[in-house]
Short mmCIF file of C-alpha atoms in Angstrom, two decimals:
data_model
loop_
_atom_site.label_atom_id
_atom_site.label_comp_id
_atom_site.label_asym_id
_atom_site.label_seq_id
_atom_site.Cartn_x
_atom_site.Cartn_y
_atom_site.Cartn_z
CA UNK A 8 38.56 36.98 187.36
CA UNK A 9 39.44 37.13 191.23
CA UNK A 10 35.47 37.95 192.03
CA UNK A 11 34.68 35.12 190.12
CA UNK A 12 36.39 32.38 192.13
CA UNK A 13 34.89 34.39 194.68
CA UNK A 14 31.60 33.35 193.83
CA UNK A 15 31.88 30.15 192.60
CA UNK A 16 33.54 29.02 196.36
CA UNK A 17 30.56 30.79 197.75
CA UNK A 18 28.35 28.70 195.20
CA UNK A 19 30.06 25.67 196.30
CA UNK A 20 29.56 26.32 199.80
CA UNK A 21 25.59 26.54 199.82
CA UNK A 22 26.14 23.48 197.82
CA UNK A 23 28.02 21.37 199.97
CA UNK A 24 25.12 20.94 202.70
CA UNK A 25 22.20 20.17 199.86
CA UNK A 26 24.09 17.32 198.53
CA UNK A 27 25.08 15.65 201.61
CA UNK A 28 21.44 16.22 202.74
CA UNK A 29 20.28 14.45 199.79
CA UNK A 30 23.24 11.56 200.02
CA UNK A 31 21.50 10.41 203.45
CA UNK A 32 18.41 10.24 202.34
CA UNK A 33 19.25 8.20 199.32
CA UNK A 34 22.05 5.79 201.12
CA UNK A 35 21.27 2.47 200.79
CA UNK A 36 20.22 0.64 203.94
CA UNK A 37 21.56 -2.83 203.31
CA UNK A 38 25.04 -3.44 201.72
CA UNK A 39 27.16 -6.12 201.04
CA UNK A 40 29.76 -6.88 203.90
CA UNK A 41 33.41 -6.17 202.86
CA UNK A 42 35.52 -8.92 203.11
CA UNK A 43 36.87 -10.13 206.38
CA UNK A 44 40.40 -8.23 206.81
CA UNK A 45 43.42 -9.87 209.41
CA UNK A 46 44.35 -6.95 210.46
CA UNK A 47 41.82 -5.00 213.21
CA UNK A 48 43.75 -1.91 213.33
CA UNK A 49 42.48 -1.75 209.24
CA UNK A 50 39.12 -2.93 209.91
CA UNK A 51 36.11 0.41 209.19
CA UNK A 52 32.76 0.28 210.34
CA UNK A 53 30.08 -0.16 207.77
CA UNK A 54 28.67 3.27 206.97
CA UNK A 55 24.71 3.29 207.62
CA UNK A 56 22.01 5.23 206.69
CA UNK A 57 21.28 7.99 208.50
CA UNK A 58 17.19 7.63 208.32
CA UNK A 59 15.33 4.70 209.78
CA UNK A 60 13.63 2.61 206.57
CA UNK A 61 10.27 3.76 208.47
CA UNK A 62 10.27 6.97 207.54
CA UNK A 63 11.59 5.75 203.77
CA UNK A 64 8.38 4.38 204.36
CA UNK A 65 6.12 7.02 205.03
CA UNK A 66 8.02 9.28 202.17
CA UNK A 67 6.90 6.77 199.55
CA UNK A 68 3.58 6.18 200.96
CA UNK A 69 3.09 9.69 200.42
CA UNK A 70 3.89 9.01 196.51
CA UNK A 71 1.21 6.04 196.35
CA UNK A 72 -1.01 7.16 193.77
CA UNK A 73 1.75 9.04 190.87
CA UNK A 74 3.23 5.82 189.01
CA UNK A 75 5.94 7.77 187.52
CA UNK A 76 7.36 9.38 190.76
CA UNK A 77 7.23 5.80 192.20
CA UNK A 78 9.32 4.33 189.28
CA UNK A 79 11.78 6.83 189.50
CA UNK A 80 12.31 6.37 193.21
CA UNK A 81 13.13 2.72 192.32
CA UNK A 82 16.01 3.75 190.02
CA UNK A 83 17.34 5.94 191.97
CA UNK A 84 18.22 4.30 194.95
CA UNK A 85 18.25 0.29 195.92
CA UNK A 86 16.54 1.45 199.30
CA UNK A 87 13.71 2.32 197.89
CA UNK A 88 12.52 -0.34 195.65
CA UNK A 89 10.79 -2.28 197.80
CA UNK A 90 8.36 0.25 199.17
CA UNK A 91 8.23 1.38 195.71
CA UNK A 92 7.16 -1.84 194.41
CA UNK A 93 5.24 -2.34 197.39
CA UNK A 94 2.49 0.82 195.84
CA UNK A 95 3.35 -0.10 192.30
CA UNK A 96 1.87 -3.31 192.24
CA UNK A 97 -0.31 -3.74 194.97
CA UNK A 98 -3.44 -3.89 192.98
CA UNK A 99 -3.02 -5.97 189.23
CA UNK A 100 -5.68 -6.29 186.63
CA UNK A 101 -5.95 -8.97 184.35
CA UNK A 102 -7.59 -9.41 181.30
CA UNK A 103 -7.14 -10.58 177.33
CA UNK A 104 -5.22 -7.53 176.51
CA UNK A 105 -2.45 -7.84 179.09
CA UNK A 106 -2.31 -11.66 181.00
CA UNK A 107 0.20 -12.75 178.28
CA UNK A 108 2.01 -9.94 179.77
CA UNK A 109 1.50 -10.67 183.33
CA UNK A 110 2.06 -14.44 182.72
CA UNK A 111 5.91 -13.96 181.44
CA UNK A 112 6.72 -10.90 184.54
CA UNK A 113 5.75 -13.23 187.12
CA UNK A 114 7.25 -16.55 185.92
CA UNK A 115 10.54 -15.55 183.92
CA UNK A 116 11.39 -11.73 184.38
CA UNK A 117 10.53 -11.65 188.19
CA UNK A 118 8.89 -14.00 189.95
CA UNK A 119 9.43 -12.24 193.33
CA UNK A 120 6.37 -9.25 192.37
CA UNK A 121 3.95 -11.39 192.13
CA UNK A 122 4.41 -11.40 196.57
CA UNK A 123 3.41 -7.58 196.49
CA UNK A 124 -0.02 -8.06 194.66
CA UNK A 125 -2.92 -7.41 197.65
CA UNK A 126 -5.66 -6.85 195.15
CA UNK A 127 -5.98 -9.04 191.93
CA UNK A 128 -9.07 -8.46 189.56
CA UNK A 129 -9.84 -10.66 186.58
CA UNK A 130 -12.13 -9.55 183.83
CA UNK A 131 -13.05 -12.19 181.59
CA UNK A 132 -15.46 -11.07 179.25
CA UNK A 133 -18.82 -9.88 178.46
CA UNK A 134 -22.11 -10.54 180.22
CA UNK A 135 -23.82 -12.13 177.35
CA UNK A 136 -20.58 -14.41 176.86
CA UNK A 137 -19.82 -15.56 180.83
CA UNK A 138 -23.27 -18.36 180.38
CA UNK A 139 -22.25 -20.04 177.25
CA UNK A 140 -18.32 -20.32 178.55
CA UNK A 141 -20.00 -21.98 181.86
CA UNK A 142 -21.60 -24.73 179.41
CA UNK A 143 -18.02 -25.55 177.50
CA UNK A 144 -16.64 -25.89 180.74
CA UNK A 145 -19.25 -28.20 182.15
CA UNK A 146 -19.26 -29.85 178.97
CA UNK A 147 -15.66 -30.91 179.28
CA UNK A 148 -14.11 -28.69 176.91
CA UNK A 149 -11.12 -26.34 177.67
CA UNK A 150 -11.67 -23.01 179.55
CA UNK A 151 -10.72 -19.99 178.15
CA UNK A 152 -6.88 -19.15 177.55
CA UNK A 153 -7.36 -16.27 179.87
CA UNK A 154 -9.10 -18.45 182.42
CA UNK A 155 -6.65 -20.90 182.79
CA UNK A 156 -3.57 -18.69 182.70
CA UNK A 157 -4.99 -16.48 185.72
CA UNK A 158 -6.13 -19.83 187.79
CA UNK A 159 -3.16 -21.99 187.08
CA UNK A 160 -0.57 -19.59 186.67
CA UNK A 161 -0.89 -16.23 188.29
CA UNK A 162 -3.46 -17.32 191.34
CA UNK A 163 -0.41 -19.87 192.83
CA UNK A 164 2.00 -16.87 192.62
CA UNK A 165 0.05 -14.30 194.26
CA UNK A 166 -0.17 -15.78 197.89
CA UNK A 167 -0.85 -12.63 199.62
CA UNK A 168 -3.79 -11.75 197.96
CA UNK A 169 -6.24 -9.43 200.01
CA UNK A 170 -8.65 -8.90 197.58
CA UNK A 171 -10.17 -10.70 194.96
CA UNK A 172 -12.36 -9.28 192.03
CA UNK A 173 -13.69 -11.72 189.53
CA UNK A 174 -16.18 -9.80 186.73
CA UNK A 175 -17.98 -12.09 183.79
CA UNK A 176 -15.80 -14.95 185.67
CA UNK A 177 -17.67 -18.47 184.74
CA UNK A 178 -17.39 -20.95 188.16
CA UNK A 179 -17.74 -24.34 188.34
CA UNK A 180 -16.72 -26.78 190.86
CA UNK A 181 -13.39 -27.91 189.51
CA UNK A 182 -12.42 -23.81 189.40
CA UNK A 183 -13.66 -23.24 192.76
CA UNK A 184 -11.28 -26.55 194.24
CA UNK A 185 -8.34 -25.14 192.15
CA UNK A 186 -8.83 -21.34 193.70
CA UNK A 187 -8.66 -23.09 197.42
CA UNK A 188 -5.38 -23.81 198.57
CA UNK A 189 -3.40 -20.66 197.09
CA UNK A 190 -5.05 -17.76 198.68
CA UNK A 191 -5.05 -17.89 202.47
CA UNK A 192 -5.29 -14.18 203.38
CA UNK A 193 -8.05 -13.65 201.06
CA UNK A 194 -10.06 -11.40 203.21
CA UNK A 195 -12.77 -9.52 200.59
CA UNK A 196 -14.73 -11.53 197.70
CA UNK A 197 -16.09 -9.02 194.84
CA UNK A 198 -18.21 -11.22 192.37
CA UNK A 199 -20.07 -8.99 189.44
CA UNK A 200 -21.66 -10.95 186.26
CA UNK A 201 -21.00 -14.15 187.53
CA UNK A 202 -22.02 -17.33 186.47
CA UNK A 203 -22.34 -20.30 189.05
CA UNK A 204 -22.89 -24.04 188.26
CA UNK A 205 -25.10 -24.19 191.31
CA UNK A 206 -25.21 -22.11 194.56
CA UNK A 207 -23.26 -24.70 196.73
CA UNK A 208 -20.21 -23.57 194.94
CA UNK A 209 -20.32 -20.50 195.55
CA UNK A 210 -21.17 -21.56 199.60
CA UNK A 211 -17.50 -23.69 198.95
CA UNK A 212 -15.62 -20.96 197.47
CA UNK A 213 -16.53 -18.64 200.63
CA UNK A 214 -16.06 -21.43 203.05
CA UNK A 215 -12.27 -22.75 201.39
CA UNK A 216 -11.37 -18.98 202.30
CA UNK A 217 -11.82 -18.89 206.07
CA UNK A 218 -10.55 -15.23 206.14
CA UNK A 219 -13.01 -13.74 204.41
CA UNK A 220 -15.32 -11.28 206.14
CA UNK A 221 -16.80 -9.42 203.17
CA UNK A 222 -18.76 -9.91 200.01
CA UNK A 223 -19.75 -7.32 197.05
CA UNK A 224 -21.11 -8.25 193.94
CA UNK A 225 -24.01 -7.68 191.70
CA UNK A 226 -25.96 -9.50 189.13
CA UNK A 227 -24.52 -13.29 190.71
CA UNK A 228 -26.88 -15.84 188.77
CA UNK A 229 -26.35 -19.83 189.48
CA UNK A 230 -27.68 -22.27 186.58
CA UNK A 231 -28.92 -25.13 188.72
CA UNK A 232 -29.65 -23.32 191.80
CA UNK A 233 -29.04 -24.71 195.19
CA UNK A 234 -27.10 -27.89 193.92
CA UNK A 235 -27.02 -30.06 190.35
CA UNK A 236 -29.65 -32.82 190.22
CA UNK A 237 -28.65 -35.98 191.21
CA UNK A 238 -26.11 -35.02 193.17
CA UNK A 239 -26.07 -35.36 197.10
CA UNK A 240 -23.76 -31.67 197.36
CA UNK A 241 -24.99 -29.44 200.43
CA UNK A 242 -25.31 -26.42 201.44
CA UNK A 243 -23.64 -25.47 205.03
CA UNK A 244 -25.08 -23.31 207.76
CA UNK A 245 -25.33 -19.20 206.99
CA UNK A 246 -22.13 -17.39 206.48
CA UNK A 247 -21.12 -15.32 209.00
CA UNK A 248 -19.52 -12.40 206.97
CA UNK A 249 -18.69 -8.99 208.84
CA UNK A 250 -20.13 -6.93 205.45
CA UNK A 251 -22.27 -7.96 202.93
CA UNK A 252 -22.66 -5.23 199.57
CA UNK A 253 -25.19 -5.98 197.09
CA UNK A 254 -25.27 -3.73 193.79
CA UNK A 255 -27.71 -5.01 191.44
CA UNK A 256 -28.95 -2.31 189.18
CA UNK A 257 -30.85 -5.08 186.79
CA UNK A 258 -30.49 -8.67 186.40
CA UNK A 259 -31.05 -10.03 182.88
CA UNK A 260 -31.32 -13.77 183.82
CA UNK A 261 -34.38 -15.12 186.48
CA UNK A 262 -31.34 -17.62 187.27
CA UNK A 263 -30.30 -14.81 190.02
CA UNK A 264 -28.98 -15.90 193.36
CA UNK A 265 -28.40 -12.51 194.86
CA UNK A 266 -31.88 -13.06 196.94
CA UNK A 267 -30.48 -16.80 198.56
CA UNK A 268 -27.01 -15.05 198.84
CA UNK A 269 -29.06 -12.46 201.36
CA UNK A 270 -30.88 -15.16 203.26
CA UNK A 271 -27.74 -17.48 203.55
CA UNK A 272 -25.36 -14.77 205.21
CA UNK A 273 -25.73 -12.97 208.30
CA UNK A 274 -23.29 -9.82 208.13
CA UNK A 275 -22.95 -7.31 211.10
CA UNK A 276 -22.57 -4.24 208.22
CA UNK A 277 -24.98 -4.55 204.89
CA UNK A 278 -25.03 -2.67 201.67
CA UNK A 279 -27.69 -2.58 199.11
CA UNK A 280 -28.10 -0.05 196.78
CA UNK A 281 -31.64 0.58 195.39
CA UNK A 282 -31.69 1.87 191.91
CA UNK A 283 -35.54 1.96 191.51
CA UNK A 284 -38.70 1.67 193.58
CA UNK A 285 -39.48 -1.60 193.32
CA UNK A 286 -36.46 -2.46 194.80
CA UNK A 287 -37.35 -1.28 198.07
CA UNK A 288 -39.21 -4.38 199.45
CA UNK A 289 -36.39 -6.52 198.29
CA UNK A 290 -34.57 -4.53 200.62
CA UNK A 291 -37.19 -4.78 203.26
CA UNK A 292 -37.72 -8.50 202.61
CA UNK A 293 -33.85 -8.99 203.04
CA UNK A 294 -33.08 -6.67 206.28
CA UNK A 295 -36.46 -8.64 208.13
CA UNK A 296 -33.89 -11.53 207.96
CA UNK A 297 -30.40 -10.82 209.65
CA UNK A 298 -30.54 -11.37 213.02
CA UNK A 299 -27.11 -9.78 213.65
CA UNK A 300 -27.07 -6.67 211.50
CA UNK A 301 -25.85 -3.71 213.19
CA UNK A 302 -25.12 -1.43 210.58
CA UNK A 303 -27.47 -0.73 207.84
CA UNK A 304 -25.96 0.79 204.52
CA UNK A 305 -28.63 2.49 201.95
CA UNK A 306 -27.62 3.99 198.65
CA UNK A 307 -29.46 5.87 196.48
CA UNK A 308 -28.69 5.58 192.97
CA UNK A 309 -29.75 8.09 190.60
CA UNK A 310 -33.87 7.24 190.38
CA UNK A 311 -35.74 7.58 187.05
CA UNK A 312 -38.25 10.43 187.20
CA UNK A 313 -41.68 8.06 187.45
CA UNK A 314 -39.96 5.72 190.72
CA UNK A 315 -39.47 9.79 192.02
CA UNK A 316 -42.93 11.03 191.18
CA UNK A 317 -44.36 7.90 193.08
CA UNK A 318 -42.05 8.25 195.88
CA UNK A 319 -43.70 11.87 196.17
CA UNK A 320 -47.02 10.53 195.93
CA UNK A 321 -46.62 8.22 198.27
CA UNK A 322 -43.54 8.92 200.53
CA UNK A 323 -44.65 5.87 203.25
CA UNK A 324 -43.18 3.46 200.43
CA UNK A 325 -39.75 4.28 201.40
CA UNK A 326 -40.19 2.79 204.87
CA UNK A 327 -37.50 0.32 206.23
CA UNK A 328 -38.88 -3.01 208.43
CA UNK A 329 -35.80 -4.55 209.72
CA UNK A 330 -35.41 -7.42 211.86
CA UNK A 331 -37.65 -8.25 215.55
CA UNK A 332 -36.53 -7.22 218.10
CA UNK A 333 -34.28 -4.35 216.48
CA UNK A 334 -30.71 -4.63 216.45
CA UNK A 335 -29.17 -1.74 214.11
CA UNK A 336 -27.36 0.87 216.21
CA UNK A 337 -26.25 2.69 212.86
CA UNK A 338 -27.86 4.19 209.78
CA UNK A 339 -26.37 5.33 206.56
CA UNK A 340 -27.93 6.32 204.26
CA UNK A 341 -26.32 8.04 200.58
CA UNK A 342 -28.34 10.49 198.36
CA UNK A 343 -25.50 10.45 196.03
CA UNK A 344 -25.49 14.46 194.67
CA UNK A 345 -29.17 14.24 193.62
CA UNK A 346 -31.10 11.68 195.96
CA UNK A 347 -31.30 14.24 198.89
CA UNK A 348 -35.17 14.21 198.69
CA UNK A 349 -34.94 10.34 199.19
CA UNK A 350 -32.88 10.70 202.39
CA UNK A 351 -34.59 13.24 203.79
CA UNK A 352 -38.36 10.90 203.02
CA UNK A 353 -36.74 7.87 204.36
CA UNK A 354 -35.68 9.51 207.86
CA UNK A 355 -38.96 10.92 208.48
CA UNK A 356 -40.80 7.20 208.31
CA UNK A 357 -38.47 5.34 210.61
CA UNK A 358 -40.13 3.00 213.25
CA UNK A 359 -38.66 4.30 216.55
CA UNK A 360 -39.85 1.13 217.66
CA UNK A 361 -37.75 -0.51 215.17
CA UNK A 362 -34.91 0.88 215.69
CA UNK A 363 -34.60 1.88 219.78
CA UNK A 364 -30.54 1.20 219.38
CA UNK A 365 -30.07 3.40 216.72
CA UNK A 366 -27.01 5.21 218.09
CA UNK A 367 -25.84 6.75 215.12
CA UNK A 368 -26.93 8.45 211.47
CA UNK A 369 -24.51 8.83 208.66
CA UNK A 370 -26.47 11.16 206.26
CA UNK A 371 -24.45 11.75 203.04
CA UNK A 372 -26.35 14.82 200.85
CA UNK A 373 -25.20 17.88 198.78
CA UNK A 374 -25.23 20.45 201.41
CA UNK A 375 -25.93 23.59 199.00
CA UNK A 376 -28.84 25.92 199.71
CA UNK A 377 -30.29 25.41 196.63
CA UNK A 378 -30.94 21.18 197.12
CA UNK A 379 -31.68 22.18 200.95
CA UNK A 380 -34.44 24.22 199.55
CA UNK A 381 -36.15 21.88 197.14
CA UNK A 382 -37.38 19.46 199.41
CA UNK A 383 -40.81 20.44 200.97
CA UNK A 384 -41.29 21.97 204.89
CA UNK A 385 -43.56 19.29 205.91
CA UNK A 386 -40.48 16.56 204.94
CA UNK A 387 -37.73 18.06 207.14
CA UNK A 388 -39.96 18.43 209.80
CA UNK A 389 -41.48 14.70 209.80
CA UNK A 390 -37.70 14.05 210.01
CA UNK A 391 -36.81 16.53 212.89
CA UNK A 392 -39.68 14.68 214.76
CA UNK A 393 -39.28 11.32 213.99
CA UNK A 394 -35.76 11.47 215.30
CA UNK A 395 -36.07 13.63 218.36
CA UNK A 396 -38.14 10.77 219.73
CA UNK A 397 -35.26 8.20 219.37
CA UNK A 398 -33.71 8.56 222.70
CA UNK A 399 -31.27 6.47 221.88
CA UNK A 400 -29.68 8.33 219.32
CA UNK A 401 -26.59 10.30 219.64
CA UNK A 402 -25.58 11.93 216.64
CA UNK A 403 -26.47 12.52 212.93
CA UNK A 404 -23.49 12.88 210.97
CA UNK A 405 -24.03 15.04 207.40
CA UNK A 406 -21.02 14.54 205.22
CA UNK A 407 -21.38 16.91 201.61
CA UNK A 408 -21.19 14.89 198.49
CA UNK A 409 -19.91 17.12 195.92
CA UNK A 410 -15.92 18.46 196.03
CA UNK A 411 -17.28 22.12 195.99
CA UNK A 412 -16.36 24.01 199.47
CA UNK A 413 -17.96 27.11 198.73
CA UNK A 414 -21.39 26.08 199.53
CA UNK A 415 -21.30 24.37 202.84
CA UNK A 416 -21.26 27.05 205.62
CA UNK A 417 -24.94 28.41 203.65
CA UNK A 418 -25.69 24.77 203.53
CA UNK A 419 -25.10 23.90 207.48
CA UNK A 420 -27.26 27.29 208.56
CA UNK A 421 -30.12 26.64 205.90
CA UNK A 422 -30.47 22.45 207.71
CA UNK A 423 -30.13 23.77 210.94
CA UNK A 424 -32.91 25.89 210.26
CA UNK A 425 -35.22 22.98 208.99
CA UNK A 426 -34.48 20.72 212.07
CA UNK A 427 -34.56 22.81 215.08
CA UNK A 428 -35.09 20.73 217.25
CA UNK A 429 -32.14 18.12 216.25
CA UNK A 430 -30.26 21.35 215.97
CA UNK A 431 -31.12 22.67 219.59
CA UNK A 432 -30.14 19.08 221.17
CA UNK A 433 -26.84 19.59 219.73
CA UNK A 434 -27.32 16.22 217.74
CA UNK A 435 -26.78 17.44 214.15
CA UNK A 436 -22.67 17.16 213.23
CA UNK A 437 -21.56 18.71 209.89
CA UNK A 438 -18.48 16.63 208.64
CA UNK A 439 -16.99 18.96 205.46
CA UNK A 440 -14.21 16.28 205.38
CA UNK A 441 -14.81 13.04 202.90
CA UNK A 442 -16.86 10.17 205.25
CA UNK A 443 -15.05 7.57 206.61
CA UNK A 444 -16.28 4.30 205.35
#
């Protein structure tokens, strides 16, 4: 019996430490202050916790993306429910399934969440639906249930809004003036199957939202164009956006305004993804227009096998023409895991006279011996000569598309071979950590 009290004391020693470890991390930071006493001599200080709430901080931001681990660090301790909350719901989708939902925890079980949304996304319905609720709307008849809950309900709670993404979403002037006055750090506008009443709303939406610097969408289509007929509504002067994306992989409707949305921005950064061929001298038609653009974003979808068999054929169609006198100092262009061939092509047919300020190359391929090897001699070296005459260029960055490790040291040593002379002026930079941007 005697050895084991023995133990258990011992037990209860190694204890000890642990659970006053854990008691300081856990301590509340704020409590209530006990009530004022007369008598000083009686009077304790209030105990505090020992860690500073920025490191609470950087515990839970470690804990961002597992839901559960975050939910049970709210229960546990009042300390940590803020920062909790704070990951838990930062970004909010709505749609028919769940606004009812939404609608009754931000007006009557707590109205203080809605405060920690930063990015709010609304899908509304399908694409062949978003056209026909556009003409009830315009015709006077009620919007959508789902529509007006999310404009007049949620929007007005959700002030700090970062981030707004708006899918099968139909627009028409009187939703555009109701959006304006509740979200004033809207920074980023994501539009995707989009119906407009006429391109100056969209112009109004953009300009009610002074913070916003970027756009993304895809397949945007306006019914009326620049404005309604009869109508004396105008179009300002070109945005001024800091990035423009543009994912379009087809547009059903000839009532597209992706190609004015182009021509009526002028972004520093652009994005354009081509899925096809053809698509290639939209992009050239659209980059001939910004005057400001300084960094130019390709990405190359996954091509079908007759746009890559003509793109073989005749590899001078992949040729970029942007704007006169040149202005891009940086290049990036994606092959996604199976594109390499087109990024590899489109480096060997730059214009050094078009672009004499390139600075920098982002290059994103699947660095494995086996891709490297595909693409023909004679295209690695038009690229290893086209850029050794850029003198302006300092460094091509390669960053490896897949999540396989394995591959990459072969990979480096089999490219380094190919572009000898990019390798020997110490220009070619192997990134095996995920890009950036």
């Amino acid at each position: 019996m005697g050895s084991q009290v023995g133990e258990k004391r011992r037990f209860d020693k190694l204890r000890r430490p642990f659970i006053r470890a854990w008691n300081a991390i856990t301590r509340p930071q704020c409590r209530q202050t006990p009530p004022a006493v007369n008598n000083s001599r009686t009077a304790r200080p209030q105990p505090e916790s020992r860690l500073p709430p920025e490191l609470l901080d950087q515990i839970i931001d470690n804990l961002h993306n597992d839901k559960d681990s975050l939910r049970a660090c709210s229960l546990v301790c009042r300390s940590l429910v803020s920062s909790a909350r704070f990951h838990l719901f930062r970004t909010i989708l709505i749609r028919d399934d769940n606004y009812k939902r939404m609608v009754s925890l931000f007006v009557d079980t707590a109205p203080g969440l809605a405060l920690f949304v930063r990015n709010l996304t609304l899908e509304h319905g399908g694409l062949d639906e978003t056209f026909k609720h556009l003409q009830r709307i315009m015709e006077g008849k009620e919007a959508k249930s789902l529509l007006r809950s999310f404009i007049q309900i949620i929007v007005p709670r959700t002030k700090n809004v970062q981030r707004l993404t708006l899918k099968d979403v139909p627009l028409d002037n009187s939703i555009v003036d109701m959006l304006a006055p509740h979200l004033p750090q809207l920074d980023t506008l994501s539009l995707f199957d989009c119906w407009f009443r006429c391109n100056a709303d969209l112009d109004k939406l953009v300009r009610d939202h002074p913070a916003i610097h970027t756009i993304r969408c895809g397949r945007v289509s306006s019914l009326y164009g620049f404005s309604p007929p009869d109508t004396d509504e105008r179009i300002g002067s070109p945005l001024v956006l800091q990035q423009l994306k543009i994912t379009e992989a087809y547009s059903p409707s000839p009532l597209t305004l992706m190609p004015w949305l182009v021509t009526h921005c002028n972004p520093d950064h652009f994005i354009y993804t081509v899925y096809r061929l053809s698509q290639v001298t939209k992009l050239n038609q659209s980059i001939m227009e910004l005057e400001s653009l300084k960094h130019l974003h390709i990405i190359f979808y996954r091509w079908r096998n007759p746009d890559l068999h003509e793109a073989e054929t005749s590899p001078e169609v992949l040729s970029l023409f942007p704007h006169h006198p040149p202005s891009v100092t940086t290049l990036t262009v994606d092959g996604k895991t199976y594109m390499m061939y087109l990024v590899i092509v489109t480096m060997g047919h730059l214009d050094p006279h078009l672009f004499v300020k390139l600075r920098t190359i982002n290059l994103y391929i699947h660095l494995k011996v086996s891709e490297v090897a595909r693409i023909p001699d004679h295209a690695w070296a038009a690229m290893d000569q086209t850029l050794s005459v850029l003198l302006s260029l300092g460094v091509v960055n390669l960053y490896n598309t897949c999540v396989e490790t394995k591959h990459l040291v072969d990979g480096q040593h089999a490219i380094e071979e190919r572009l000898p002379v990019l390798h020997a002026r110490k220009l070619l930079n192997f990134q095996f950590q995920p890009a950036p941007f």
